[in-house]
Amino acid sequence: MFMILFVLDEPSRLDEVLEGWSEIGIQGVTIIESTGFYRRQIKRSKLHLTFLVEPPSSILEEGNITLFTAVEDQALVERCLQKTEQIVGDLEKPHSGVFMSWPLSSAKGLHKHSEEGKKTP
């Protein structure tokens, strides 16, 4: 098993990423609204300005989305990375996102079944 963490820099692309991941067999994803150190520093410095060209909400409230999922094998990690870059572009470019994966030494509760025999997230 492997854990995947993806920080999506453009929240507007979330549904597209989730659909792409679903196409390759990823069934469960945890989604968290997040922000990073750089954006926090910008927010703090903008608060000290007395004149803003844009309304504060448009400048200060932008964040990103962090996705977590566990997958069965390294091959699915690689397919997930390829699909992600197909959607958002080269992750080595600025403002695209960050993709990480690592092996899990243990995982429990990932494949639960309801009483009707259907898998639950």
N, CA, C and O of each residue as an XYZ file, in Angstrom:
484
protein
N       0.839     -1.178      0.000
C       0.000      0.000      0.000
C       0.888      1.248      0.000
O       1.987      1.260      0.555
N       0.363      2.298     -0.647
C       1.067      3.571     -0.715
C       0.098      4.703     -0.400
O      -1.083      4.641     -0.742
N       0.607      5.723      0.245
C      -0.159      6.942      0.491
C       0.221      7.956     -0.574
O       1.395      8.118     -0.908
N      -0.789      8.637     -1.103
C      -0.570      9.734     -2.042
C      -1.083     11.008     -1.387
O      -2.171     11.025     -0.811
N      -0.299     12.067     -1.477
C      -0.702     13.394     -1.046
C      -0.507     14.310     -2.243
O       0.574     14.351     -2.830
N      -1.550     15.042     -2.603
C      -1.449     15.994     -3.709
C      -2.010     17.333     -3.263
O      -3.169     17.423     -2.857
N      -1.187     18.372     -3.339
C      -1.631     19.736     -3.050
C      -1.940     20.378     -4.395
O      -1.046     20.621     -5.206
N      -3.214     20.648     -4.613
C      -3.702     21.235     -5.863
C      -3.682     22.751     -5.730
O      -4.364     23.316     -4.874
N      -2.908     23.399     -6.569
C      -2.760     24.852     -6.474
C      -3.978     25.602     -7.012
O      -4.249     26.724     -6.586
N      -4.706     25.000     -7.934
C      -5.900     25.626     -8.517
C      -7.155     24.890     -8.063
O      -7.527     23.893     -8.682
N      -7.814     25.344     -7.015
C      -9.006     24.648     -6.526
C     -10.098     24.467     -7.572
O     -10.909     23.548     -7.455
N     -10.138     25.313     -8.583
C     -11.156     25.192     -9.631
C     -10.994     23.913    -10.449
O     -11.915     23.535    -11.174
N      -9.858     23.243    -10.354
C      -9.603     22.012    -11.109
C      -9.898     20.751    -10.292
O      -9.638     19.640    -10.753
N     -10.437     20.919     -9.090
C     -10.662     19.786     -8.192
C     -11.520     18.703     -8.834
O     -11.126     17.537     -8.836
N     -12.671     19.052     -9.374
C     -13.550     18.037     -9.955
C     -12.881     17.299    -11.112
O     -13.058     16.092    -11.272
N     -12.127     18.019    -11.901
C     -11.408     17.411    -13.021
C     -10.377     16.393    -12.518
O     -10.245     15.306    -13.081
N      -9.651     16.754    -11.457
C      -8.665     15.831    -10.879
C      -9.367     14.600    -10.303
O      -8.931     13.473    -10.539
N     -10.447     14.809     -9.552
C     -11.171     13.676     -8.965
C     -11.733     12.751    -10.035
O     -11.682     11.531     -9.879
N     -12.264     13.301    -11.110
C     -12.772     12.472    -12.207
C     -11.644     11.678    -12.847
O     -11.802     10.494    -13.141
N     -10.500     12.332    -13.064
C      -9.344     11.644    -13.642
C      -8.846     10.519    -12.763
O      -8.536      9.432    -13.252
N      -8.769     10.772    -11.472
C      -8.326      9.729    -10.543
C      -9.321      8.576    -10.526
O      -8.920      7.413    -10.466
N     -10.600      8.882    -10.579
C     -11.623      7.840    -10.601
C     -11.478      6.968    -11.847
O     -11.643      5.750    -11.772
N     -11.174      7.574    -12.979
C     -10.986      6.841    -14.239
C      -9.886      5.795    -14.132
O      -9.972      4.753    -14.782
N      -8.862      6.044    -13.336
C      -7.747      5.097    -13.230
C      -7.917      4.121    -12.064
O      -7.048      3.282    -11.826
N      -9.037      4.230    -11.335
C      -9.324      3.243    -10.304
C      -9.184      3.700     -8.873
O      -9.285      2.879     -7.961
N      -8.957      4.969     -8.641
C      -8.892      5.468     -7.271
C     -10.311      5.739     -6.809
O     -11.045      6.499     -7.442
N     -10.701      5.109     -5.691
C     -12.096      5.155     -5.270
C     -12.374      6.050     -4.073
O     -13.499      6.528     -3.927
N     -11.418      6.289     -3.231
C     -11.642      7.101     -2.040
C     -10.573      8.154     -1.889
O      -9.381      7.857     -1.978
N     -10.994      9.394     -1.660
C     -10.048     10.500     -1.513
C     -10.528     11.398     -0.377
O     -11.709     11.737     -0.303
N      -9.623     11.777      0.495
C      -9.923     12.769      1.525
C      -9.514     14.128      0.989
O      -8.414     14.288      0.460
N     -10.402     15.110      1.124
C     -10.190     16.440      0.565
C     -10.158     17.450      1.708
O     -11.074     17.506      2.529
N      -9.081     18.254      1.750
C      -8.916     19.247      2.804
C      -8.590     20.591      2.165
O      -7.704     20.677      1.315
N      -9.306     21.645      2.570
C      -8.931     22.991      2.160
C      -7.680     23.355      2.939
O      -7.611     23.129      4.147
N      -6.690     23.920      2.256
C      -5.412     24.181      2.913
C      -4.766     25.445      2.367
O      -5.224     26.037      1.390
N      -3.702     25.831      3.023
C      -2.874     26.933      2.551
C      -1.436     26.613      2.934
O      -1.178     25.714      3.734
N      -0.511     27.357      2.355
C       0.893     27.099      2.627
C       1.589     28.277      3.254
O       1.014     29.355      3.403
N       2.819     28.062      3.616
C       3.638     29.066      4.284
C       3.742     30.344      3.452
O       3.588     31.442      3.986
N       4.001     30.209      2.145
C       4.153     31.373      1.276
C       2.868     32.194      1.234
O       2.908     33.417      1.367
N       1.732     31.527      1.049
C       0.462     32.254      1.002
C       0.156     32.922      2.338
O      -0.413     34.013      2.372
N       0.521     32.286      3.412
C       0.304     32.881      4.733
C       1.163     34.137      4.898
O       0.693     35.142      5.433
N       2.407     34.086      4.445
C       3.271     35.262      4.525
C       2.705     36.408      3.692
O       2.716     37.556      4.136
N       2.216     36.116      2.505
C       1.626     37.149      1.642
C       0.423     37.758      2.348
O       0.254     38.977      2.374
N      -0.417     36.885      2.926
C      -1.611     37.371      3.610
C      -1.224     38.329      4.730
O      -1.820     39.397      4.868
N      -0.237     37.956      5.524
C       0.184     38.798      6.641
C       0.746     40.119      6.145
O       0.474     41.159      6.744
N       1.524     40.109      5.066
C       2.103     41.364      4.572
C       1.025     42.246      3.949
O       1.104     43.469      4.063
N       0.022     41.664      3.296
C      -1.058     42.455      2.686
C      -1.918     43.128      3.752
O      -2.460     44.208      3.519
N      -2.046     42.502      4.912
C      -2.857     43.085      5.967
C      -2.271     44.399      6.472
O      -2.994     45.237      7.012
N      -0.982     44.578      6.302
C      -0.325     45.791      6.772
C      -0.440     46.950      5.781
O      -0.119     48.092      6.110
N      -0.901     46.648      4.567
C      -1.048     47.710      3.575
C      -2.291     48.543      3.880
O      -3.304     48.015      4.339
N      -2.210     49.803      3.632
C      -3.373     50.666      3.866
C      -4.202     50.841      2.608
O      -5.346     51.290      2.682
N      -3.637     50.488      1.434
C      -4.362     50.639      0.188
C      -4.260     49.338     -0.598
O      -3.162     48.853     -0.870
N      -5.397     48.783     -0.957
C      -5.432     47.559     -1.761
C      -6.173     47.849     -3.061
O      -7.227     48.485     -3.055
N      -5.621     47.385     -4.162
C      -6.250     47.597     -5.458
C      -7.477     46.704     -5.599
O      -8.498     47.129     -6.140
N      -7.381     45.476     -5.117
C      -8.485     44.528     -5.189
C      -9.119     44.387     -3.812
O      -8.475     44.673     -2.803
N     -10.386     43.943     -3.760
C     -10.993     43.687     -2.449
C     -10.173     42.648     -1.693
O      -9.673     41.703     -2.304
N     -10.022     42.800     -0.374
C      -9.200     41.876      0.407
C      -9.591     40.416      0.230
O      -8.720     39.546      0.221
N     -10.882     40.129      0.088
C     -11.293     38.727     -0.019
C     -10.707     38.060     -1.247
O     -10.352     36.883     -1.183
N     -10.590     38.762     -2.360
C     -10.051     38.147     -3.570
C      -8.547     37.911     -3.462
O      -8.020     36.994     -4.091
N      -7.859     38.722     -2.676
C      -6.412     38.576     -2.532
C      -6.060     37.596     -1.423
O      -5.147     36.785     -1.576
N      -6.769     37.664     -0.325
C      -6.329     36.967      0.878
C      -6.966     35.603      1.104
O      -6.417     34.790      1.847
N      -8.088     35.335      0.494
C      -8.799     34.108      0.830
C      -8.503     32.942     -0.106
O      -9.045     31.854      0.084
N      -7.656     33.145     -1.112
C      -7.336     32.047     -2.002
C      -6.453     31.039     -1.272
O      -5.524     31.412     -0.556
N      -6.754     29.783     -1.463
C      -5.958     28.733     -0.858
C      -5.743     27.637     -1.862
O      -5.781     27.864     -3.071
N      -5.518     26.445     -1.357
C      -5.403     25.298     -2.235
C      -6.156     24.138     -1.623
O      -6.754     24.264     -0.554
N      -6.124     23.027     -2.294
C      -6.825     21.823     -1.853
C      -5.784     20.721     -1.701
O      -4.960     20.516     -2.592
N      -5.817     20.015     -0.582
C      -4.928     18.882     -0.368
C      -5.746     17.602     -0.421
O      -6.754     17.463      0.272
N      -5.297     16.669     -1.254
C      -5.961     15.384     -1.434
C      -5.082     14.278     -0.851
O      -3.869     14.266     -1.056
N      -5.705     13.353     -0.126
C      -5.025     12.174      0.412
C      -5.743     10.934     -0.086
O      -6.973     10.896     -0.116
N      -4.989      9.926     -0.474
C      -5.591      8.641     -0.803
C      -4.554      7.540     -0.598
O      -3.350      7.776     -0.698
N      -5.037      6.348     -0.314
C      -4.174      5.168     -0.210
C      -4.470      4.282     -1.412
O      -5.630      4.043     -1.746
N      -3.415      3.798     -2.058
C      -3.570      2.949     -3.234
C      -2.808      1.644     -3.028
O      -1.929      1.548     -2.172
N      -3.163      0.650     -3.826
C      -2.628     -0.698     -3.638
C      -1.148     -0.856     -3.972
O      -0.435     -1.571     -3.268
N      -0.669     -0.198     -5.039
C       0.700     -0.480     -5.477
C       1.354      0.716     -6.163
O       0.705      1.721     -6.453
N       2.644      0.580     -6.411
C       3.436      1.633     -7.034
C       2.945      1.941     -8.444
O       3.017      3.089     -8.881
N       2.455      0.949     -9.154
C       1.947      1.174    -10.511
C       0.781      2.162    -10.503
O       0.682      3.009    -11.391
N      -0.095      2.058     -9.511
C      -1.218      2.987     -9.416
C      -0.739      4.383     -8.999
O      -1.319      5.384     -9.418
N       0.297      4.453     -8.193
C       0.898      5.750     -7.853
C       1.379      6.430     -9.134
O       1.117      7.613     -9.352
N       2.082      5.677     -9.980
C       2.609      6.241    -11.231
C       1.488      6.663    -12.175
O       1.583      7.716    -12.805
N       0.424      5.860    -12.284
C      -0.720      6.237    -13.129
C      -1.395      7.491    -12.584
O      -1.835      8.348    -13.350
N      -1.473      7.593    -11.267
C      -2.075      8.759    -10.632
C      -1.249     10.018    -10.928
O      -1.810     11.069    -11.241
N       0.057      9.913    -10.830
C       0.932     11.044    -11.134
C       0.778     11.462    -12.598
O       0.671     12.651    -12.899
N       0.767     10.488    -13.501
C       0.609     10.796    -14.927
C      -0.727     11.478    -15.197
O      -0.780     12.469    -15.926
N      -1.802     10.959    -14.618
C      -3.129     11.544    -14.812
C      -3.179     12.955    -14.244
O      -3.759     13.854    -14.852
N      -2.571     13.148    -13.079
C      -2.551     14.459    -12.438
C      -1.847     15.479    -13.327
O      -2.354     16.582    -13.534
N      -0.682     15.112    -13.850
C       0.046     16.046    -14.710
C      -0.662     16.247    -16.051
O      -0.537     17.310    -16.660
N      -1.383     15.262    -16.504
C      -2.178     15.421    -17.726
C      -3.232     16.519    -17.514
O      -3.562     17.255    -18.444
N      -3.751     16.620    -16.299
C      -4.813     17.579    -15.984
C      -4.252     18.952    -15.627
O      -4.702     19.958    -16.176
N      -3.282     19.013    -14.721
C      -2.805     20.305    -14.212
C      -1.526     20.794    -14.869
O      -1.131     21.943    -14.672
N      -0.878     19.948    -15.638
C       0.387     20.318    -16.268
C       1.582     19.830    -15.466
O       1.435     19.176    -14.434
N       2.757     20.159    -15.957
C       4.017     19.740    -15.347
C       4.117     20.266    -13.924
O       4.082     21.475    -13.698
N       4.243     19.355    -12.966
C       4.308     19.745    -11.558
C       5.638     20.398    -11.183
O       5.782     20.899    -10.068
N       6.597     20.399    -12.082
C       7.853     21.103    -11.831
C       7.712     22.599    -12.097
O       8.601     23.375    -11.745
N       6.611     23.009    -12.711
C       6.385     24.428    -12.988
C       5.710     25.083    -11.786
O       4.978     24.423    -11.049
N       5.955     26.380    -11.585
C       5.333     27.092    -10.457
C       3.807     27.078    -10.541
O       3.227     27.029    -11.626
N       3.183     27.120     -9.385
C       1.723     27.242     -9.264
C       0.967     26.092     -9.913
O      -0.130     26.291    -10.437
N       1.538     24.892     -9.887
C       0.860     23.732    -10.451
C       0.395     22.773     -9.358
O      -0.699     22.216     -9.444
N       1.214     22.583     -8.342
C       0.865     21.679     -7.259
C       2.072     20.883     -6.807
O       3.173     21.028     -7.338
N       1.842     20.039     -5.816
C       2.891     19.185     -5.259
C       2.311     17.785     -5.099
O       1.240     17.618     -4.517
N       3.008     16.790     -5.610
C       2.571     15.398     -5.548
C       3.626     14.598     -4.800
O       4.810     14.671     -5.126
N       3.201     13.834     -3.799
C       4.118     12.996     -3.021
C       3.481     11.639     -2.781
O       2.258     11.512     -2.740
N       4.312     10.638     -2.626
C       3.820      9.317     -2.239
C       4.866      8.627     -1.375
O       6.059      8.921     -1.455
N       4.387      7.704     -0.547
C       5.290      6.940      0.295
C       4.618      5.622      0.668
O       3.391      5.527      0.707
N       5.438      4.604      0.942
C       4.876      3.307      1.326
C       4.260      3.359      2.722
O       4.748      4.064      3.606
N       3.200      2.613      2.899
C       2.544      2.487      4.206
C       2.971      1.170      4.836
O       2.913      0.121      4.194
N       3.392      1.223      6.070
C       3.776     -0.016      6.753
C       2.546     -0.764      7.262
O       2.581     -1.979      7.456
N       1.466     -0.027      7.474
C       0.214     -0.682      7.863
C      -0.954      0.217      7.496
O      -0.824      1.439      7.425
N      -2.093     -0.411      7.266
C      -3.326      0.315      6.968
C      -4.487     -0.574      7.382
O      -4.492     -1.771      7.091
N      -5.446     -0.007      8.043
C      -6.591     -0.775      8.510
C      -7.847      0.055      8.301
O      -7.834      1.265      8.526
N      -8.914     -0.569      7.880
C     -10.181      0.116      7.720
C     -10.404      0.728      6.353
O     -11.336      1.512      6.172
N      -9.572      0.389      5.393
C      -9.713      0.979      4.064
C     -10.812      0.340      3.224
O     -11.410      1.007      2.379
N     -11.079     -0.909      3.439
C     -12.025     -1.628      2.574
C     -13.200     -2.156      3.385
O     -13.413     -3.365      3.477
N     -13.946     -1.250      3.959
C     -15.102     -1.632      4.764
C     -16.289     -1.946      3.871
O     -16.439     -1.380      2.788
N     -17.122     -2.849      4.338
C     -18.338     -3.200      3.615
C     -19.535     -2.893      4.496
O     -19.520     -3.158      5.698
N     -20.574     -2.330      3.887
C     -21.805     -2.083      4.632
C     -22.575     -3.390      4.758
O     -22.162     -4.415      4.218
N     -23.687     -3.352      5.467
C     -24.491     -4.552      5.653
C     -25.065     -5.070      4.344
O     -25.328     -6.267      4.225
N     -25.267     -4.197      3.353
C     -25.798     -4.613      2.060
C     -24.718     -5.197      1.154
O     -25.007     -5.593      0.025
N     -23.474     -5.256      1.637
C     -22.387     -5.827      0.865
C     -21.674     -4.843     -0.032
O     -20.823     -5.241     -0.828
N     -22.000     -3.560      0.077
C     -21.352     -2.540     -0.740
C     -20.190     -1.935      0.045
O     -20.249     -1.788      1.266
N     -19.146     -1.594     -0.681
C     -18.017     -0.920     -0.045
C     -18.445      0.479      0.360
O     -19.203      1.144     -0.346
N     -17.945      0.916      1.511
C     -18.196      2.288      1.964
C     -16.886      3.036      1.949
O     -15.826      2.433      2.115
N     -16.942      4.360      1.750
C     -15.694      5.130      1.713
C     -14.994      5.174      3.048
O     -13.933      5.785      3.169
